[in-house]
XYZ file of C-alpha atoms in Angstrom:
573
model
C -8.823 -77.163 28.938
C -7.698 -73.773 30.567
C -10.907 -71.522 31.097
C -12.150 -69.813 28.173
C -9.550 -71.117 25.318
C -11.404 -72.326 22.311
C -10.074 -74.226 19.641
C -11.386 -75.576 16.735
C -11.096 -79.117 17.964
C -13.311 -78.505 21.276
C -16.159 -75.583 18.938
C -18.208 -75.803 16.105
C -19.607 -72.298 15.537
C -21.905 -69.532 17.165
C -24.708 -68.942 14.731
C -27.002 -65.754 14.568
C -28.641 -64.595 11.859
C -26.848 -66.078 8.995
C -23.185 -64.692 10.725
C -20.587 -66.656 12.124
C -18.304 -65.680 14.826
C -15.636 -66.833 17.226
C -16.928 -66.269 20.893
C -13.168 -66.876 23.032
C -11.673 -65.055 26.362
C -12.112 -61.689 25.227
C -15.963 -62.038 25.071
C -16.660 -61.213 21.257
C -20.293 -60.285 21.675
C -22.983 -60.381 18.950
C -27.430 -60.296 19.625
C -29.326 -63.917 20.009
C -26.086 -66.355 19.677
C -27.064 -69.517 20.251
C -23.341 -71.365 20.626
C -24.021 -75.109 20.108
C -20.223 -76.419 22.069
C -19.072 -74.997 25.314
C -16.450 -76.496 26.931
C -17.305 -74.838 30.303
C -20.760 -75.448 30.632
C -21.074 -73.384 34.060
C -20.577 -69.991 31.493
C -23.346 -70.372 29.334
C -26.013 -68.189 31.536
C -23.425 -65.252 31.723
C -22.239 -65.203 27.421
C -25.917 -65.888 26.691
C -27.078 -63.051 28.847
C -24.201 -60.861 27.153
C -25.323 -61.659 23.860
C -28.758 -61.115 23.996
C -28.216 -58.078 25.968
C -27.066 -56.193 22.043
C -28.244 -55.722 18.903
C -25.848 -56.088 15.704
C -22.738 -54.756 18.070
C -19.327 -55.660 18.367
C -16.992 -54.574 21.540
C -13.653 -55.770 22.479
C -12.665 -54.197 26.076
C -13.341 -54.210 29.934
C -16.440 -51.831 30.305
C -16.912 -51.300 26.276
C -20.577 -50.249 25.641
C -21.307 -51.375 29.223
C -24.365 -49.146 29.589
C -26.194 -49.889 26.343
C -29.527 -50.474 26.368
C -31.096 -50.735 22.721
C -27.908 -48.694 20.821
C -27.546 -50.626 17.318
C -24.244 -50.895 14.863
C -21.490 -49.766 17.066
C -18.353 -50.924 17.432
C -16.579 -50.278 20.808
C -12.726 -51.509 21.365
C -10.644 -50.847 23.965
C -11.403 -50.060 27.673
C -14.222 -48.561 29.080
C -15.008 -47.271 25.509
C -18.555 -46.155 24.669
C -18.547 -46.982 28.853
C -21.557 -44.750 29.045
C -23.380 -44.964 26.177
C -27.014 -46.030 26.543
C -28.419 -45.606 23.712
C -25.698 -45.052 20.716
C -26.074 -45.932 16.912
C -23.389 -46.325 14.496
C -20.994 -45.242 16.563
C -16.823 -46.274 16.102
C -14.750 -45.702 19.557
C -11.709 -47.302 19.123
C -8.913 -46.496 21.983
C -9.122 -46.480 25.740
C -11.774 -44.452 27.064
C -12.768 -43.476 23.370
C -16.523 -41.857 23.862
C -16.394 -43.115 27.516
C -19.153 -40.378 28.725
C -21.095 -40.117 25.668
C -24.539 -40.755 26.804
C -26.086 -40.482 23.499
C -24.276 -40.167 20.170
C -24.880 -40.813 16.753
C -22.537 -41.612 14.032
C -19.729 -40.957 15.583
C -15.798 -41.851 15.062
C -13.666 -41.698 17.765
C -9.915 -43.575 17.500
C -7.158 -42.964 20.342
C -7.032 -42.734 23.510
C -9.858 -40.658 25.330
C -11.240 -39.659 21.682
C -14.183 -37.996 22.150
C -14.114 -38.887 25.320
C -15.572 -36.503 28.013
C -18.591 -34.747 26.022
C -21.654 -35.997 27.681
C -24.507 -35.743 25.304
C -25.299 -34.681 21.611
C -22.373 -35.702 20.038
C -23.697 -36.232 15.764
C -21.550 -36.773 13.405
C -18.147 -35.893 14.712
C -15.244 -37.709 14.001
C -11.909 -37.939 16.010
C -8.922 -39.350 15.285
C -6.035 -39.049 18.012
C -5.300 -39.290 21.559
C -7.782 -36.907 23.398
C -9.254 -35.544 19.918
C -12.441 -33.548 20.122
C -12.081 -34.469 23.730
C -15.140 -32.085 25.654
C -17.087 -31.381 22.259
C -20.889 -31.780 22.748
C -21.439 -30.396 19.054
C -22.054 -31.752 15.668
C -20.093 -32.617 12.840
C -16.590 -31.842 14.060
C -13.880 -33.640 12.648
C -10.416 -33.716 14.472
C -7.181 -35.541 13.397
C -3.833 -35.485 15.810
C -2.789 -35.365 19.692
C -5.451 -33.108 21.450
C -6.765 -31.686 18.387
C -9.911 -29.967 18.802
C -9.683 -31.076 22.692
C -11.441 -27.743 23.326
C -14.001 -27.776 21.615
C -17.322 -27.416 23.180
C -20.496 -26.599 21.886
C -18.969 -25.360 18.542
C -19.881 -27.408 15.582
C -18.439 -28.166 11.867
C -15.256 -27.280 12.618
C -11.690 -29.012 11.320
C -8.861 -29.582 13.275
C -5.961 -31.266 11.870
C -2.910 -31.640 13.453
C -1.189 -31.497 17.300
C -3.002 -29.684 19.810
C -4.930 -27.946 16.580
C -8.065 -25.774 17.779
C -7.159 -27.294 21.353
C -4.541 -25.806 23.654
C -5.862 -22.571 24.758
C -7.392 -22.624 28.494
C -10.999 -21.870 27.612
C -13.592 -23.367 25.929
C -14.040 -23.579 21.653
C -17.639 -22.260 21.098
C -17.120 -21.344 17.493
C -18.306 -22.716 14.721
C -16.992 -23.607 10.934
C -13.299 -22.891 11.650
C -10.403 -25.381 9.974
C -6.978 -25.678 11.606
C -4.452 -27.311 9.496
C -1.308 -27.758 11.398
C 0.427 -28.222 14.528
C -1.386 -25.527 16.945
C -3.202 -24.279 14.368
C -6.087 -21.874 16.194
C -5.008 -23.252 18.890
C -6.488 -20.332 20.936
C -9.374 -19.851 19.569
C -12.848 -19.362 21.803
C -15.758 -17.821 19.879
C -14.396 -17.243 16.560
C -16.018 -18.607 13.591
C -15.320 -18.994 9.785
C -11.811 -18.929 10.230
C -9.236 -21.174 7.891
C -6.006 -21.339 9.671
C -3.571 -24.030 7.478
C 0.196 -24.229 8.738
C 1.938 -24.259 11.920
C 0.669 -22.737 14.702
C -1.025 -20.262 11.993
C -3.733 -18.058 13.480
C -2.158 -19.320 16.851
C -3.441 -16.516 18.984
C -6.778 -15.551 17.488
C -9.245 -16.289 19.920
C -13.126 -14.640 19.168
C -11.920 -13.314 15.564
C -14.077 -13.634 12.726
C -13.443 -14.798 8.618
C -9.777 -14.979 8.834
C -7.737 -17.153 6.494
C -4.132 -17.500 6.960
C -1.912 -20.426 5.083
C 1.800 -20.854 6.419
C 3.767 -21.335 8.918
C 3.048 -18.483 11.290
C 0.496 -16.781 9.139
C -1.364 -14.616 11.347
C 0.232 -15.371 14.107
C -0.915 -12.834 16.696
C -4.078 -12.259 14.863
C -7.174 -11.115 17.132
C -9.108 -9.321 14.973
C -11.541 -10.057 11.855
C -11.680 -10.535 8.038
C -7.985 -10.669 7.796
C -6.143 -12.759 4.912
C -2.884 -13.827 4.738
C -0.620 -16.508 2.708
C 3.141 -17.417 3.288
C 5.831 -18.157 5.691
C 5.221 -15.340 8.387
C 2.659 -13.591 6.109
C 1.134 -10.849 8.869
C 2.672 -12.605 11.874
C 2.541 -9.147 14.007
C -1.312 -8.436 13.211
C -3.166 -8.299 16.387
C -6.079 -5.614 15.651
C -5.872 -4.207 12.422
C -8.869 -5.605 10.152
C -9.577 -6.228 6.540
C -5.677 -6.599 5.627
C -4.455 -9.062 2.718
C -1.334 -10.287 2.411
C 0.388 -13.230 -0.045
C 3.958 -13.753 0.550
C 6.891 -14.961 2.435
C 6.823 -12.184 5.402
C 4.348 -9.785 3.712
C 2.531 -7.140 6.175
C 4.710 -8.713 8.898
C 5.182 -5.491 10.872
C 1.134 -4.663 10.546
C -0.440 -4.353 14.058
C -3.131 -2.452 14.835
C -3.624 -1.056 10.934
C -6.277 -1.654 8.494
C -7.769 -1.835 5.171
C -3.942 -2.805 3.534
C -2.940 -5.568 0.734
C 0.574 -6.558 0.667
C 1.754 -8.817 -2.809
C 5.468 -10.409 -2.965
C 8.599 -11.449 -0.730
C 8.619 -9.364 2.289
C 6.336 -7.135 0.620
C 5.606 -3.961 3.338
C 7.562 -5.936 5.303
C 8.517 -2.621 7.293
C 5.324 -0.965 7.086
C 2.475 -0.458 10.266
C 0.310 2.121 8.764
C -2.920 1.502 7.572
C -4.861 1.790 3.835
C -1.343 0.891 2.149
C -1.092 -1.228 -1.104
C 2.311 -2.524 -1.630
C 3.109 -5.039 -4.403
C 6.357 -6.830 -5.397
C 9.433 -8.576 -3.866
C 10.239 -6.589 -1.221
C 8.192 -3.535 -2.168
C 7.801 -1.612 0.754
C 10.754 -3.242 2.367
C 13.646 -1.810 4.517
C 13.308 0.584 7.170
C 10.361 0.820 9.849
C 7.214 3.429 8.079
C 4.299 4.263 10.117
C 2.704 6.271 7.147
C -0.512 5.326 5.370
C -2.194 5.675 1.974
C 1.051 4.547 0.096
C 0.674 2.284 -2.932
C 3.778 0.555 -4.144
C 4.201 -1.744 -7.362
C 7.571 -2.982 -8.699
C 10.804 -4.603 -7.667
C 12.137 -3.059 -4.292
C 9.577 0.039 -4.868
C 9.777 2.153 -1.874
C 12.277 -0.198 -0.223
C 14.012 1.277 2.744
C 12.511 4.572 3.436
C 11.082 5.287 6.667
C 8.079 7.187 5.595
C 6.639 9.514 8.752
C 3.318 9.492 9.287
C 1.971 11.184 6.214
C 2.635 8.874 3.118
C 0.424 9.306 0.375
C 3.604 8.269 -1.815
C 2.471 6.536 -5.246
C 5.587 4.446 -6.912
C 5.136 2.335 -9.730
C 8.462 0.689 -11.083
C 11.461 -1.307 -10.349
C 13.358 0.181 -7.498
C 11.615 3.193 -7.386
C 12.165 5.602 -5.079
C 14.042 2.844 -2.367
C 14.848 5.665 -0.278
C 12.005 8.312 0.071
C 10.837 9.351 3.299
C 8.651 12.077 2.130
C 5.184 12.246 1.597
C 3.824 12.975 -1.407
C 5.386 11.733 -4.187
C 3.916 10.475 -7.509
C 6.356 8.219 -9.588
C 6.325 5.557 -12.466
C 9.387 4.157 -13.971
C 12.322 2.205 -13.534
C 14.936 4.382 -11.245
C 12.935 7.138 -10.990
C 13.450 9.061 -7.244
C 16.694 6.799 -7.242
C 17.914 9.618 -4.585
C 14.450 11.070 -2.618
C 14.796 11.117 0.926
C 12.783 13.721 2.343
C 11.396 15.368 -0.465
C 7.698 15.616 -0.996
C 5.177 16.685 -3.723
C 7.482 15.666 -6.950
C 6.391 13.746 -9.765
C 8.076 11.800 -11.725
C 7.551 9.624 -14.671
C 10.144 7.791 -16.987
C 13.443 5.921 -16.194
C 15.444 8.032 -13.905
C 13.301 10.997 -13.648
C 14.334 12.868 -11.064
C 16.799 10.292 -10.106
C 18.991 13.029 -8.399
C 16.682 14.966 -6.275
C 17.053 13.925 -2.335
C 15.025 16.964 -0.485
C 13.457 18.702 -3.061
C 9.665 19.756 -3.403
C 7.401 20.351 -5.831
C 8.653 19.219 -9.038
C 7.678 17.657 -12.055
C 8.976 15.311 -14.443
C 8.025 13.417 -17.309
C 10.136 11.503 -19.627
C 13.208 9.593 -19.342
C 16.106 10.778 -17.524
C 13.732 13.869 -16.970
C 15.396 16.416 -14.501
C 17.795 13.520 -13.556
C 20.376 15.857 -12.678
C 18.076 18.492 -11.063
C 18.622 19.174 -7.382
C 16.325 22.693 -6.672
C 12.428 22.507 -6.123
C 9.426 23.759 -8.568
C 10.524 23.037 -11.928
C 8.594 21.292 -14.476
C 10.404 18.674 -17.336
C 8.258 17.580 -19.860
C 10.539 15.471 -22.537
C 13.438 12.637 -22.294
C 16.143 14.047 -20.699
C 14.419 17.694 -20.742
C 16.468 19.746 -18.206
C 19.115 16.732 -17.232
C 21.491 19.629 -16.845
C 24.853 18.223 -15.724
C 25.945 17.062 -12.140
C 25.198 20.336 -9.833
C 21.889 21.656 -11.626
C 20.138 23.199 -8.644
C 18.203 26.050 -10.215
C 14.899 26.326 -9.339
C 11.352 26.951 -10.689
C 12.819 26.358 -14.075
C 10.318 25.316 -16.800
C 11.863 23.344 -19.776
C 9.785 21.204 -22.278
C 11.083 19.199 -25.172
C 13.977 16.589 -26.214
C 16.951 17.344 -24.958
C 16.028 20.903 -23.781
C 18.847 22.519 -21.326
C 21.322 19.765 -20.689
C 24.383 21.573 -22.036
C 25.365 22.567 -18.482
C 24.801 23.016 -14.988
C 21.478 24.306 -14.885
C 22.187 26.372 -11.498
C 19.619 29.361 -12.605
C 16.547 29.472 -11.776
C 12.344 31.071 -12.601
C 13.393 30.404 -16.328
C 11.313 29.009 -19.226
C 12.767 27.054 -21.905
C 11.322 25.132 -25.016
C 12.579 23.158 -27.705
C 14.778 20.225 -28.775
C 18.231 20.737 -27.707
C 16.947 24.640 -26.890
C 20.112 26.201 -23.919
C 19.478 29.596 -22.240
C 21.687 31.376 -22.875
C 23.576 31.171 -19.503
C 22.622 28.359 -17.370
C 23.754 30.067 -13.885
C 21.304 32.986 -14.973
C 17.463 33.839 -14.015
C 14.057 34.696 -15.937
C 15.379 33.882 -19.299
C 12.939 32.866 -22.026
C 13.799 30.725 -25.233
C 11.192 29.236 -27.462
C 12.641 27.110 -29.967
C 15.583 29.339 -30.564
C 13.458 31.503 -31.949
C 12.178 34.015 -29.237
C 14.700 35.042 -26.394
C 15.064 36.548 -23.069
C 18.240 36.735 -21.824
C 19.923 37.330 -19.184
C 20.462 40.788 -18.941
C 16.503 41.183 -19.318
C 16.794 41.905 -23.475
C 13.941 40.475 -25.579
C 15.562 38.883 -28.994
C 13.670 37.457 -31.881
C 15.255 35.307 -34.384
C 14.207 35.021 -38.464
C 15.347 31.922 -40.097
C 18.002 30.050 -39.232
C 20.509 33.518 -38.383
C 21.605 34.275 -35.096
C 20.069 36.150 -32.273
C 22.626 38.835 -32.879
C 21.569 39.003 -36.566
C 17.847 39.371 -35.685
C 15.093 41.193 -35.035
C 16.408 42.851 -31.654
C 14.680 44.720 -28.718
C 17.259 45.311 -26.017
C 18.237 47.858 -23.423
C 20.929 49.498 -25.531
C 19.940 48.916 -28.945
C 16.647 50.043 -31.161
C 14.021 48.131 -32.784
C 15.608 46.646 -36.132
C 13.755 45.319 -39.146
C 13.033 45.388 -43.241
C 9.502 46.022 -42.178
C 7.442 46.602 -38.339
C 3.304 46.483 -38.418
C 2.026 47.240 -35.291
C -1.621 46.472 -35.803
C -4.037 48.633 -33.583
C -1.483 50.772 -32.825
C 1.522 51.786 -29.838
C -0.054 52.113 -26.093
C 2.917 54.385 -23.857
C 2.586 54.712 -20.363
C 1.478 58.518 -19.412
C 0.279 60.328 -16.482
C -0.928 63.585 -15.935
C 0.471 66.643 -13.439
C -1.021 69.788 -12.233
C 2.546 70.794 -10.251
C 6.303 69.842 -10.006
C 6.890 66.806 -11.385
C 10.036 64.459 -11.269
C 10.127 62.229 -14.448
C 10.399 58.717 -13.775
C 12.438 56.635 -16.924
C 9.274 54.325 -16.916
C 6.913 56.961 -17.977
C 6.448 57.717 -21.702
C 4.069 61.182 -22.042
C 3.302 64.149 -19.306
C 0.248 66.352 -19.612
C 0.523 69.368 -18.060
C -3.240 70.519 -16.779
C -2.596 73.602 -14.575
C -3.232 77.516 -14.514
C -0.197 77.994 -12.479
C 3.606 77.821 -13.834
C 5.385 74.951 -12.596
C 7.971 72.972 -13.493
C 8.929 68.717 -15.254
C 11.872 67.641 -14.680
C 13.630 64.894 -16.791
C 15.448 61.368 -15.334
C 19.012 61.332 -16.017
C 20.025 60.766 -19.507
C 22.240 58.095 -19.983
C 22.470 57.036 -24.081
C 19.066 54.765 -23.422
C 17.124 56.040 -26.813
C 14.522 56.769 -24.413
C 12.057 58.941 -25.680
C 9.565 61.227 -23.611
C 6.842 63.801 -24.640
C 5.558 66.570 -22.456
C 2.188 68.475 -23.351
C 0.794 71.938 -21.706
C -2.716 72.025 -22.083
C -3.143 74.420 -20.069
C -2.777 78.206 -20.489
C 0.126 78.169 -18.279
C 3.778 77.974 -18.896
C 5.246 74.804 -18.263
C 9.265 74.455 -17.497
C 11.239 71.484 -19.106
C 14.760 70.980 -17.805
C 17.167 68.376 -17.150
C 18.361 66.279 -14.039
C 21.318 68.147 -12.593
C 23.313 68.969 -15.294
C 21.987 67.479 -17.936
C 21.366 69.328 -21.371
C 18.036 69.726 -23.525
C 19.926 70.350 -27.075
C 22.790 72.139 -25.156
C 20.352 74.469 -22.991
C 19.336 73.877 -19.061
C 15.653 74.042 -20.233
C 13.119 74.461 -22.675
C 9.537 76.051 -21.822
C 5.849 75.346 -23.191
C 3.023 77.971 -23.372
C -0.349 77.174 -24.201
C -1.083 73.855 -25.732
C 2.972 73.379 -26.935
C 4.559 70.278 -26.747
C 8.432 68.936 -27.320
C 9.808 65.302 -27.498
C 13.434 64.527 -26.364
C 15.342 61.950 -26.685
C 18.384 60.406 -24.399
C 20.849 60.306 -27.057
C 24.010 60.416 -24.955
C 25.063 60.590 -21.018
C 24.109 63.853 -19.927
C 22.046 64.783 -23.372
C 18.323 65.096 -24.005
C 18.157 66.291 -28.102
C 14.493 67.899 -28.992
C 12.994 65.621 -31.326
C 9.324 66.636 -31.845
């Protein structure tokens, strides 16, 4: 019979301790066999001295578990597995070289080639599955699963790695602790980080001493250095190398981030385009578009902010569908769908309803609320409070307008500006003019300066009137607490300005008041001597007092003219 080929003709059994086992080239081993049939009686010293040499251990392999001593319950197959183990228990090391320098181990797994396989003492508990797996690891309670994963892996314990070259391709040693790596090259830097959860392809590839990271997808964190960063999808903050406590859940979302902080990016390509730091952007492509290096931005909705390339400012708030997709301003305060359709460079504005301010691309400083609220509006500083208040038509620049209420100056271009107007469906009364005032067609300024009020539903030219060349018209006027005029009191020659209402004359010595030009105004003006002088009263140039050059006042006298007609002052008092 050839040497060493057993067959169940030529053996009966190898019996130890109530097990049964085949003993045949390979030299199955197993503690205190006593075989009863040998065929080649010239091998019994050397099997015998193999079997008794192990306790409860099975190896399959030239040099597996050649340097046990008293190591219990292991299972070595494959060459020079377990080689230098003197002392193991429990321990699986299945592969060539699988836990060949492990000097002392304990409940260990080790499948593939050179698994486990050049950590020299301590291994506990870690498990390896794959062709140089957890190969230097001298920790505990590591579990690797692919090609090289966790090969680099020292002294760093409880960690996961799962996948090719997975927390095991960088050039220096893994001492961190409690990290997982999901995927091919997952962490596959990584040194003295700890607590990080890397799941996806080459996700968190860079990060080497960072700190509480998760990233899930492909990519995730991809050049990720830095600390307590979180980020899920495709690409999700690929570009992140410093920047700290940023979140971001999407395909793409906070790619561009670098070296910026304290962010959260929500959607598709949400901030896609963004590197500042303290930003919150929030929906499919929110924040999309051009390159922004501004911070303190917070966009929610549909395409909100997309394609602006905010400077360095920001401060922009934008909450709504395709809100303000082209501002580049700081600034801004907006909710609705549309609103800021236009804003480039503006900054300051708020608006809130559909379209508000959907027009304005430069502008500063206004306000809108309502829908279609100043859509038409182009100028800076006005304030629209009500839907479509001051919509104006296309070309409504004016400025500094105010306008409250439904409807309120959209008949027109709105190209005038510093004017206040209130109402439903209230107009000015010219839209290309300045500092007009209508409340509720009822109280007017207009544009030549005239103050109108209206009774009832008549018109302004049927109503209580107070104009430039009109009087004061009414079935009844109360003036409670009486009329206050404008006076001022001379001691010499005096030139009447057409804003002053009363002279007093306070002198010993004759002089003389002269009167503005008369023009037809209705002014009236009233000139007292109470003095013991005599006080001269004439008029500018030419002009007549009741067909005379002058009038004169002795002691305590006074006379009030009025401008009745160009050129005319008539004594009335």
């Amino acid at each position: 019979m050839p040497w060493g080929v057993w067959e169940e003709s030529t053996w009966e059994s190898c019996t130890w301790n109530g097990n049964v086992q085949k003993i045949g080239r390979d030299q199955i081993r197993a503690n205190s066999i006593t075989p009863r049939r040998i065929d080649k009686d010239a091998t019994r010293p050397y099997i015998q001295q193999q079997l008794d040499m192990f306790n409860a251990n099975v190896t399959l392999g030239k040099d597996a578990l050649a340097a046990n001593n008293s190591g219990v319950s292991n299972v070595a197959i494959g060459i020079e597995a377990l080689e230098a183990a003197a002392n193991p228990s429990g321990i699986v090391a299945i592969g060539a070289n699988a836990m060949q320098n492990s000097a002392s181990a304990l409940g260990c797994v080790a499948v593939g080639q050179n698994a486990l396989g050049s950590g020299s003492t301590g291994q506990v508990f870690n498990t390896a599955v794959g062709a140089n797996a957890l190969l230097s690891t001298t920790g505990l309670g590591n579990t690797a699963i692919g090609y090289g994963a966790g090969s680099k892996i020292t002294t760093g314990t409880v960690n996961v790695a799962l996948g090719y070259a997975s927390l095991g391709q960088g050039s220096a040693a893994v001492t961190g602790s409690r990290n997982i790596g999901v995927g091919q090259s997952s962490l596959r830097s990584l040194t003295s980080g700890s607590d990080n959860i890397a799941i996806g392809e080459e996700s968190l590839s860079q990060n080497t001493s960072g700190l509480n990271n998760i990233m899930i997808g492909t990519l995730a964190g991809y050049d990720n250095t830095a600390s307590n960063n979180t980020g899920v999808g495709y690409y999700a903050l690929v570009s992140n190398t410093i920047g700290t406590k940023n979140t971001a859940i999407g395909v793409s979302a906070g790619g561009s981030i670098s070296t910026a902080s304290d962010s959260t990016f929500l959607g598709f390509e949400a901030g896609i385009s963004m590197t500042g730091s303290r930003n919150t952007i929030m929906g499919s492509e929110s924040g999309g578009g051009s390159g922004s290096t501004s911070s303190d931005n917070t966009f929610v909705g549909y395409r909100a902010g997309y394609g602006g390339a905010i400077g360095s400012f920001g401060q922009n708030t934008l909450v709504g569908s395709q809100i303000g997709m082209g501002v580049t301003g700081p600034a801004n305060t907006g909710m609705g769908y549309n609103a800021f359709d236009a804003l480039t460079s503006g900054s300051g504005n708020v608006a809130v309803g559909h379209s508000a301010l959907f027009s304005i691309t430069t502008a500063t400083d206004n306000t809108a609320v309502g829908s279609l609220a100043g859509g038409n509006s182009t100028g800076s500083g006005n304030t629209f409070v009500g839907g479509a208040a001051g919509q104006g038509s296309s070309g409504s620049s004016g400025s500094n307008n105010v306008v409250v209420g439904y409807n309120a100056a959209t008949g027109g271009a709105f190209t005038g500006s510093t004017n206040i107007i209130i109402g439903q469906g209230v107009n000015p009364q010219s839209f290309s003019g300045s500092y007009q005032i209508n409340v509720g067609n009822a109280f007017q300024r207009d544009a030549s300066g005239n103050l109108k009020l209206r009774r009832g539903t008549t018109s302004f030219s049927d109503a209580l009137v107070l104009e430039d060349d009109a009087v004061l018209t009414a079935d009844t006027f109360k003036v409670d607490g009486g009329i206050r005029k404008k006076f001022t009191v001379q001691t010499g020659t005096y030139t009447i300005p057409d804003t002053v209402a009363v002279v007093v004359c306070d002198s010993a010595s004759d002089f003389t008041v002269t009167l503005p030009a008369a023009t037809g105004s209705g002014q009236e003006i009233t000139v007292k001597n109470r003095n013991t002088n005599t006080v001269t009263v004439e008029g500018d140039g030419s002009d007549s007092i009741d067909g005379a050059a002058n009038t004169t006042l002795t002691s305590n006298q006074r006379v009030t003219v009025l401008d009745y007609a160009a050129g005319q002052w008539a004594v009335i008092g």
